[in-house]
Amino acid sequence: MRSHVWLRSSTAVIALGGVLALGACGGGSEPVATAEELDLGPLELEQEQEAELTELYEAAIDAGNTDVTIYAGHHDEFVAIYEAFEERFPGLTVVPETFVGADLQTTLEAEKATGRHVVDVISNPNADRYADQGFAEKFTPVTYEAPEWAADRIHPDQYEDPNGFYHSPWALLFSLGYNTEMLEDSELPANWPEIADAEWADQVTFMTPSVPGGMQTVLSILLQSDLVDEEWLRTVASQSSIVAQDQLALQAVSAGEYPIDLTSAATSIRKAINGGAPVDLHLLENPVIATEKWMPAANAPNPEAGQLFLSYLFTLEAQEQVMEAGNFPLNPHPSLEPAHGWPALNEIEFVPLPAQDQMREEIASNQDLFQDITAK
């Protein structure tokens, strides 16, 4: 498998998996495949789907549009997907760029104002906001199918845009992370309320929810549910160590400074395990999820290649890579086997995921509370 997949941010370029061959990024230097040579069998597609992906591939190659530039807030757990995509579609190169928040907004505005468009695909939890500003194109991958099982558990706008711009291939799951050398899984709290028990005083660390990030989302989802309340959060905060970043919380647990990270992302746990850390994920009775949203950029320089990549995300091969990294496909292929001993997402009693607008209102209403518990 090629190792020239690479990440760029506004300030740095980071090579992943080996030395970057600069000549490979301009497109056209890699061998390409004809429709007859293209091997889509492992994707286990229907005939119509296979024909659509083949057509997009041929159009991208014929137009010389061989780079797929992706703007997202993180890429680490997607590298295997990027490499598998390049293997499956010879001649195409994924170029991931890391942009979040104001940085992403400024970059998209600059491209729109100057007409110098770079991005082909955008991944962001607030994808609808960028679509509303004209930064995306409507597109439904032929491989996409809505997860019917999720209708009463995940608000539909969390996995597909009602206006047709974004779609979500998978969800990120948050639960307790713990040090396996300090505690057994059976010794851990069974649910969120139990974490406030005095037994866990000085045993827990977590990232401050006073700044944007996963902790804001997780706590806001919990607070709008019937599982916990403000008193619970104040109690947990008063007997825990609150740190500046989620990475610091997991590092402290990995180092044995604390046995429990209040809300670890499953992907972070898998990355830490692969790095040799003595940690694991403890599935509470009601973990929390968030969806990953992907969409094609407006005026993309390589639209066919971008649409091909988005279609690839919903295939069996991509789902296998996603699950290995610790994410959970929303509509898994029938032949997909769960990884790491974890159940499939539809078998987990996660906290129902509200609509995006409701989530934003909840996060905004909790700002004073989050600031207060962090200050204390």
Short mmCIF file of N, CA and C in Angstrom, two decimals, residues 100-225:
data_model
loop_
_atom_site.label_atom_id
_atom_site.label_comp_id
_atom_site.label_asym_id
_atom_site.label_seq_id
_atom_site.Cartn_x
_atom_site.Cartn_y
_atom_site.Cartn_z
N VAL A 100 -10.21 23.89 11.01
CA VAL A 100 -11.35 23.88 11.93
C VAL A 100 -11.76 25.30 12.27
N GLY A 101 -13.01 25.46 12.70
CA GLY A 101 -13.49 26.73 13.23
C GLY A 101 -13.25 27.92 12.33
N ALA A 102 -12.71 28.98 12.94
CA ALA A 102 -12.47 30.22 12.22
C ALA A 102 -11.50 30.04 11.06
N ASP A 103 -10.55 29.15 11.24
CA ASP A 103 -9.57 28.88 10.19
C ASP A 103 -10.26 28.32 8.95
N LEU A 104 -11.18 27.39 9.15
CA LEU A 104 -11.93 26.82 8.03
C LEU A 104 -12.80 27.88 7.38
N GLN A 105 -13.50 28.64 8.20
CA GLN A 105 -14.39 29.68 7.67
C GLN A 105 -13.61 30.67 6.81
N THR A 106 -12.48 31.13 7.31
CA THR A 106 -11.67 32.10 6.58
C THR A 106 -11.16 31.52 5.26
N THR A 107 -10.74 30.27 5.31
CA THR A 107 -10.20 29.64 4.10
C THR A 107 -11.28 29.50 3.03
N LEU A 108 -12.46 29.05 3.42
CA LEU A 108 -13.55 28.88 2.46
C LEU A 108 -14.00 30.22 1.89
N GLU A 109 -14.05 31.24 2.74
CA GLU A 109 -14.44 32.57 2.27
C GLU A 109 -13.43 33.11 1.28
N ALA A 110 -12.15 32.87 1.55
CA ALA A 110 -11.10 33.36 0.65
C ALA A 110 -11.18 32.67 -0.71
N GLU A 111 -11.40 31.37 -0.70
CA GLU A 111 -11.52 30.65 -1.97
C GLU A 111 -12.73 31.12 -2.76
N LYS A 112 -13.82 31.39 -2.06
CA LYS A 112 -15.03 31.86 -2.74
C LYS A 112 -14.84 33.26 -3.31
N ALA A 113 -14.16 34.11 -2.56
CA ALA A 113 -13.97 35.50 -2.99
C ALA A 113 -13.00 35.61 -4.16
N THR A 114 -11.97 34.79 -4.15
CA THR A 114 -10.94 34.88 -5.19
C THR A 114 -11.23 33.99 -6.39
N GLY A 115 -12.12 33.03 -6.20
CA GLY A 115 -12.38 32.07 -7.27
C GLY A 115 -11.29 31.02 -7.42
N ARG A 116 -10.34 31.00 -6.50
CA ARG A 116 -9.26 30.02 -6.52
C ARG A 116 -9.62 28.86 -5.60
N HIS A 117 -10.40 27.95 -6.11
CA HIS A 117 -10.94 26.86 -5.30
C HIS A 117 -9.95 25.71 -5.20
N VAL A 118 -9.77 25.22 -4.00
CA VAL A 118 -8.82 24.14 -3.71
C VAL A 118 -9.54 22.89 -3.23
N VAL A 119 -10.51 23.06 -2.33
CA VAL A 119 -11.12 21.92 -1.65
C VAL A 119 -12.14 21.21 -2.55
N ASP A 120 -12.15 19.88 -2.42
CA ASP A 120 -13.11 19.05 -3.13
C ASP A 120 -14.15 18.44 -2.20
N VAL A 121 -13.73 18.12 -0.97
CA VAL A 121 -14.60 17.46 0.00
C VAL A 121 -14.44 18.14 1.35
N ILE A 122 -15.55 18.35 2.05
CA ILE A 122 -15.54 18.97 3.38
C ILE A 122 -16.15 17.99 4.38
N SER A 123 -15.48 17.80 5.51
CA SER A 123 -16.02 17.02 6.62
C SER A 123 -16.03 17.91 7.85
N ASN A 124 -17.24 18.08 8.44
CA ASN A 124 -17.35 18.95 9.60
C ASN A 124 -18.65 18.62 10.34
N PRO A 125 -18.61 18.62 11.69
CA PRO A 125 -19.85 18.34 12.44
C PRO A 125 -20.94 19.38 12.21
N ASN A 126 -20.53 20.60 11.81
CA ASN A 126 -21.49 21.67 11.50
C ASN A 126 -21.61 21.88 9.99
N ALA A 127 -21.67 20.78 9.26
CA ALA A 127 -21.68 20.85 7.80
C ALA A 127 -22.82 21.70 7.27
N ASP A 128 -23.97 21.67 7.94
CA ASP A 128 -25.12 22.43 7.45
C ASP A 128 -24.84 23.93 7.42
N ARG A 129 -24.07 24.41 8.37
CA ARG A 129 -23.76 25.85 8.41
C ARG A 129 -22.92 26.27 7.21
N TYR A 130 -21.99 25.42 6.81
CA TYR A 130 -21.15 25.74 5.66
C TYR A 130 -21.93 25.57 4.36
N ALA A 131 -22.84 24.61 4.33
CA ALA A 131 -23.70 24.45 3.16
C ALA A 131 -24.61 25.66 2.99
N ASP A 132 -25.15 26.16 4.09
CA ASP A 132 -26.04 27.33 4.04
C ASP A 132 -25.32 28.56 3.49
N GLN A 133 -24.01 28.61 3.64
CA GLN A 133 -23.25 29.76 3.15
C GLN A 133 -22.79 29.58 1.70
N GLY A 134 -23.20 28.49 1.07
CA GLY A 134 -22.86 28.29 -0.33
C GLY A 134 -21.53 27.61 -0.56
N PHE A 135 -20.99 26.93 0.45
CA PHE A 135 -19.69 26.29 0.31
C PHE A 135 -19.78 24.83 -0.13
N ALA A 136 -20.98 24.32 -0.40
CA ALA A 136 -21.15 22.91 -0.75
C ALA A 136 -22.10 22.75 -1.93
N GLU A 137 -22.03 21.56 -2.54
CA GLU A 137 -22.93 21.19 -3.63
C GLU A 137 -23.82 20.05 -3.16
N LYS A 138 -25.03 19.99 -3.71
CA LYS A 138 -25.92 18.88 -3.40
C LYS A 138 -25.42 17.62 -4.11
N PHE A 139 -25.38 16.54 -3.35
CA PHE A 139 -24.94 15.26 -3.93
C PHE A 139 -25.30 14.13 -2.98
N THR A 140 -25.96 13.11 -3.50
CA THR A 140 -26.27 11.92 -2.72
C THR A 140 -25.50 10.75 -3.32
N PRO A 141 -24.53 10.19 -2.61
CA PRO A 141 -23.77 9.05 -3.14
C PRO A 141 -24.70 7.89 -3.48
N VAL A 142 -24.45 7.25 -4.60
CA VAL A 142 -25.28 6.12 -5.01
C VAL A 142 -25.16 4.96 -4.03
N THR A 143 -24.10 4.96 -3.23
CA THR A 143 -23.87 3.91 -2.24
C THR A 143 -24.55 4.21 -0.90
N TYR A 144 -25.11 5.42 -0.76
CA TYR A 144 -25.71 5.81 0.52
C TYR A 144 -27.10 5.21 0.70
N GLU A 145 -27.36 4.77 1.92
CA GLU A 145 -28.69 4.31 2.29
C GLU A 145 -28.93 4.74 3.73
N ALA A 146 -30.05 5.42 3.98
CA ALA A 146 -30.34 5.91 5.32
C ALA A 146 -30.48 4.75 6.30
N PRO A 147 -29.96 4.91 7.52
CA PRO A 147 -30.07 3.84 8.53
C PRO A 147 -31.48 3.83 9.13
N GLU A 148 -32.34 2.98 8.62
CA GLU A 148 -33.73 2.96 9.07
C GLU A 148 -33.86 2.64 10.56
N TRP A 149 -32.93 1.85 11.07
CA TRP A 149 -32.98 1.48 12.49
C TRP A 149 -32.83 2.69 13.40
N ALA A 150 -32.24 3.77 12.88
CA ALA A 150 -31.88 4.93 13.72
C ALA A 150 -32.99 5.97 13.82
N ALA A 151 -34.11 5.77 13.16
CA ALA A 151 -35.14 6.81 13.04
C ALA A 151 -35.57 7.40 14.38
N ASP A 152 -35.72 6.59 15.42
CA ASP A 152 -36.18 7.08 16.72
C ASP A 152 -35.04 7.33 17.70
N ARG A 153 -33.79 7.14 17.24
CA ARG A 153 -32.66 7.25 18.15
C ARG A 153 -31.65 8.32 17.73
N ILE A 154 -31.63 8.64 16.44
CA ILE A 154 -30.76 9.69 15.92
C ILE A 154 -31.62 10.61 15.06
N HIS A 155 -31.62 11.89 15.36
CA HIS A 155 -32.42 12.81 14.54
C HIS A 155 -31.91 12.74 13.10
N PRO A 156 -32.82 12.67 12.13
CA PRO A 156 -32.40 12.50 10.73
C PRO A 156 -31.38 13.52 10.23
N ASP A 157 -31.44 14.78 10.74
CA ASP A 157 -30.48 15.77 10.23
C ASP A 157 -29.08 15.54 10.76
N GLN A 158 -28.91 14.53 11.61
CA GLN A 158 -27.57 14.16 12.06
C GLN A 158 -26.89 13.17 11.11
N TYR A 159 -27.66 12.54 10.22
CA TYR A 159 -27.03 11.63 9.27
C TYR A 159 -27.31 11.95 7.81
N GLU A 160 -28.27 12.84 7.52
CA GLU A 160 -28.43 13.29 6.14
C GLU A 160 -29.06 14.68 6.12
N ASP A 161 -28.54 15.52 5.27
CA ASP A 161 -29.03 16.89 5.16
C ASP A 161 -30.39 16.89 4.47
N PRO A 162 -31.42 17.51 5.07
CA PRO A 162 -32.73 17.56 4.41
C PRO A 162 -32.68 18.29 3.08
N ASN A 163 -31.64 19.10 2.87
CA ASN A 163 -31.49 19.81 1.60
C ASN A 163 -30.57 19.08 0.62
N GLY A 164 -30.02 17.95 1.04
CA GLY A 164 -29.26 17.11 0.13
C GLY A 164 -27.78 17.40 0.01
N PHE A 165 -27.19 18.13 0.97
CA PHE A 165 -25.78 18.47 0.86
C PHE A 165 -24.86 17.43 1.50
N TYR A 166 -25.06 17.10 2.77
CA TYR A 166 -24.14 16.20 3.46
C TYR A 166 -24.81 14.87 3.80
N HIS A 167 -23.96 13.85 4.05
CA HIS A 167 -24.40 12.54 4.52
C HIS A 167 -23.36 12.02 5.50
N SER A 168 -23.79 11.20 6.44
CA SER A 168 -22.89 10.69 7.48
C SER A 168 -22.66 9.20 7.31
N PRO A 169 -21.42 8.79 7.05
CA PRO A 169 -21.13 7.36 6.90
C PRO A 169 -21.02 6.62 8.24
N TRP A 170 -20.64 7.33 9.30
CA TRP A 170 -20.40 6.65 10.57
C TRP A 170 -20.55 7.62 11.74
N ALA A 171 -20.50 7.04 12.94
CA ALA A 171 -20.61 7.83 14.17
C ALA A 171 -19.38 7.61 15.04
N LEU A 172 -19.05 8.63 15.81
CA LEU A 172 -17.99 8.57 16.81
C LEU A 172 -18.66 8.29 18.15
N LEU A 173 -18.10 7.38 18.94
CA LEU A 173 -18.70 6.99 20.21
C LEU A 173 -17.83 7.43 21.38
N PHE A 174 -18.47 7.96 22.44
CA PHE A 174 -17.79 8.42 23.65
C PHE A 174 -18.29 7.63 24.86
N SER A 175 -17.33 7.12 25.63
CA SER A 175 -17.66 6.45 26.87
C SER A 175 -16.46 6.57 27.80
N LEU A 176 -16.40 5.79 28.86
CA LEU A 176 -15.27 5.87 29.79
C LEU A 176 -14.02 5.23 29.18
N GLY A 177 -12.90 5.92 29.33
CA GLY A 177 -11.61 5.32 29.06
C GLY A 177 -10.97 4.99 30.40
N TYR A 178 -10.23 3.89 30.46
CA TYR A 178 -9.66 3.54 31.76
C TYR A 178 -8.31 2.85 31.61
N ASN A 179 -7.52 2.90 32.68
CA ASN A 179 -6.21 2.26 32.72
C ASN A 179 -6.40 0.81 33.14
N THR A 180 -6.04 -0.10 32.25
CA THR A 180 -6.27 -1.53 32.50
C THR A 180 -5.35 -2.12 33.56
N GLU A 181 -4.29 -1.39 33.94
CA GLU A 181 -3.39 -1.86 34.99
C GLU A 181 -3.84 -1.40 36.36
N MET A 182 -4.81 -0.47 36.39
CA MET A 182 -5.29 0.08 37.66
C MET A 182 -6.68 -0.44 38.04
N LEU A 183 -7.49 -0.75 37.03
CA LEU A 183 -8.85 -1.20 37.29
C LEU A 183 -9.24 -2.30 36.30
N GLU A 184 -10.13 -3.17 36.75
CA GLU A 184 -10.76 -4.14 35.87
C GLU A 184 -12.04 -3.53 35.31
N ASP A 185 -12.42 -3.97 34.13
CA ASP A 185 -13.64 -3.45 33.53
C ASP A 185 -14.85 -3.64 34.45
N SER A 186 -14.89 -4.77 35.14
CA SER A 186 -16.03 -5.08 36.02
C SER A 186 -16.09 -4.17 37.24
N GLU A 187 -14.99 -3.48 37.56
CA GLU A 187 -14.97 -2.60 38.73
C GLU A 187 -15.47 -1.19 38.42
N LEU A 188 -15.66 -0.88 37.16
CA LEU A 188 -16.00 0.48 36.74
C LEU A 188 -17.48 0.79 36.90
N PRO A 189 -17.84 2.07 36.96
CA PRO A 189 -19.26 2.44 37.05
C PRO A 189 -20.04 1.86 35.89
N ALA A 190 -21.29 1.48 36.16
CA ALA A 190 -22.13 0.90 35.11
C ALA A 190 -22.81 1.96 34.27
N ASN A 191 -22.97 3.18 34.82
CA ASN A 191 -23.69 4.22 34.11
C ASN A 191 -23.16 5.60 34.52
N TRP A 192 -23.62 6.63 33.85
CA TRP A 192 -23.16 7.99 34.12
C TRP A 192 -23.46 8.45 35.55
N PRO A 193 -24.67 8.25 36.08
CA PRO A 193 -24.95 8.72 37.45
C PRO A 193 -23.97 8.18 38.49
N GLU A 194 -23.53 6.94 38.35
CA GLU A 194 -22.63 6.34 39.35
C GLU A 194 -21.28 7.04 39.44
N ILE A 195 -20.91 7.77 38.38
CA ILE A 195 -19.59 8.44 38.39
C ILE A 195 -19.55 9.54 39.45
N ALA A 196 -20.72 10.03 39.87
CA ALA A 196 -20.75 11.06 40.91
C ALA A 196 -20.61 10.49 42.32
N ASP A 197 -20.59 9.18 42.45
CA ASP A 197 -20.44 8.57 43.78
C ASP A 197 -19.09 8.94 44.38
N ALA A 198 -19.05 9.05 45.69
CA ALA A 198 -17.82 9.42 46.40
C ALA A 198 -16.69 8.43 46.14
N GLU A 199 -17.04 7.22 45.78
CA GLU A 199 -16.04 6.18 45.49
C GLU A 199 -15.07 6.62 44.40
N TRP A 200 -15.53 7.51 43.48
CA TRP A 200 -14.70 7.89 42.35
C TRP A 200 -14.06 9.27 42.51
N ALA A 201 -14.11 9.80 43.72
CA ALA A 201 -13.44 11.07 43.99
C ALA A 201 -11.94 10.93 43.76
N ASP A 202 -11.37 11.87 43.05
CA ASP A 202 -9.94 11.91 42.73
C ASP A 202 -9.49 10.75 41.83
N GLN A 203 -10.44 10.11 41.16
CA GLN A 203 -10.12 9.00 40.27
C GLN A 203 -10.35 9.34 38.79
N VAL A 204 -10.92 10.52 38.53
CA VAL A 204 -11.39 10.86 37.19
C VAL A 204 -10.74 12.14 36.67
N THR A 205 -10.45 12.16 35.39
CA THR A 205 -9.97 13.37 34.72
C THR A 205 -10.76 13.57 33.44
N PHE A 206 -10.88 14.82 33.00
CA PHE A 206 -11.55 15.08 31.73
C PHE A 206 -11.22 16.49 31.23
N MET A 207 -11.46 16.70 29.94
CA MET A 207 -11.19 17.99 29.30
C MET A 207 -12.22 19.02 29.72
N THR A 208 -11.80 20.25 29.86
CA THR A 208 -12.72 21.33 30.19
C THR A 208 -13.79 21.48 29.11
N PRO A 209 -15.06 21.62 29.50
CA PRO A 209 -16.11 21.88 28.52
C PRO A 209 -16.29 23.37 28.25
N SER A 210 -15.43 24.20 28.80
CA SER A 210 -15.56 25.65 28.63
C SER A 210 -15.07 26.13 27.27
N VAL A 211 -14.44 25.26 26.50
CA VAL A 211 -13.97 25.60 25.16
C VAL A 211 -14.60 24.61 24.17
N PRO A 212 -14.75 25.01 22.89
CA PRO A 212 -15.35 24.11 21.91
C PRO A 212 -14.59 22.79 21.82
N GLY A 213 -15.33 21.71 21.70
CA GLY A 213 -14.70 20.40 21.60
C GLY A 213 -15.69 19.30 21.91
N GLY A 214 -15.20 18.08 21.89
CA GLY A 214 -16.05 16.93 22.13
C GLY A 214 -16.71 16.94 23.49
N MET A 215 -16.01 17.47 24.52
CA MET A 215 -16.58 17.45 25.86
C MET A 215 -17.83 18.32 25.95
N GLN A 216 -17.82 19.47 25.27
CA GLN A 216 -19.02 20.30 25.23
C GLN A 216 -20.20 19.52 24.67
N THR A 217 -19.95 18.83 23.59
CA THR A 217 -21.01 18.06 22.94
C THR A 217 -21.51 16.94 23.83
N VAL A 218 -20.59 16.17 24.39
CA VAL A 218 -20.97 15.02 25.21
C VAL A 218 -21.79 15.46 26.43
N LEU A 219 -21.29 16.45 27.16
CA LEU A 219 -22.00 16.88 28.36
C LEU A 219 -23.34 17.52 28.04
N SER A 220 -23.42 18.24 26.92
CA SER A 220 -24.69 18.85 26.53
C SER A 220 -25.72 17.80 26.16
N ILE A 221 -25.28 16.74 25.48
CA ILE A 221 -26.19 15.64 25.16
C ILE A 221 -26.67 14.96 26.43
N LEU A 222 -25.76 14.76 27.39
CA LEU A 222 -26.14 14.13 28.65
C LEU A 222 -27.10 15.01 29.45
N LEU A 223 -26.85 16.31 29.50
CA LEU A 223 -27.67 17.21 30.30
C LEU A 223 -29.09 17.37 29.75
N GLN A 224 -29.24 17.26 28.42
CA GLN A 224 -30.59 17.38 27.86
C GLN A 224 -31.36 16.06 27.95
N SER A 225 -30.67 14.99 28.35
CA SER A 225 -31.34 13.70 28.54
C SER A 225 -31.88 13.63 29.97
#
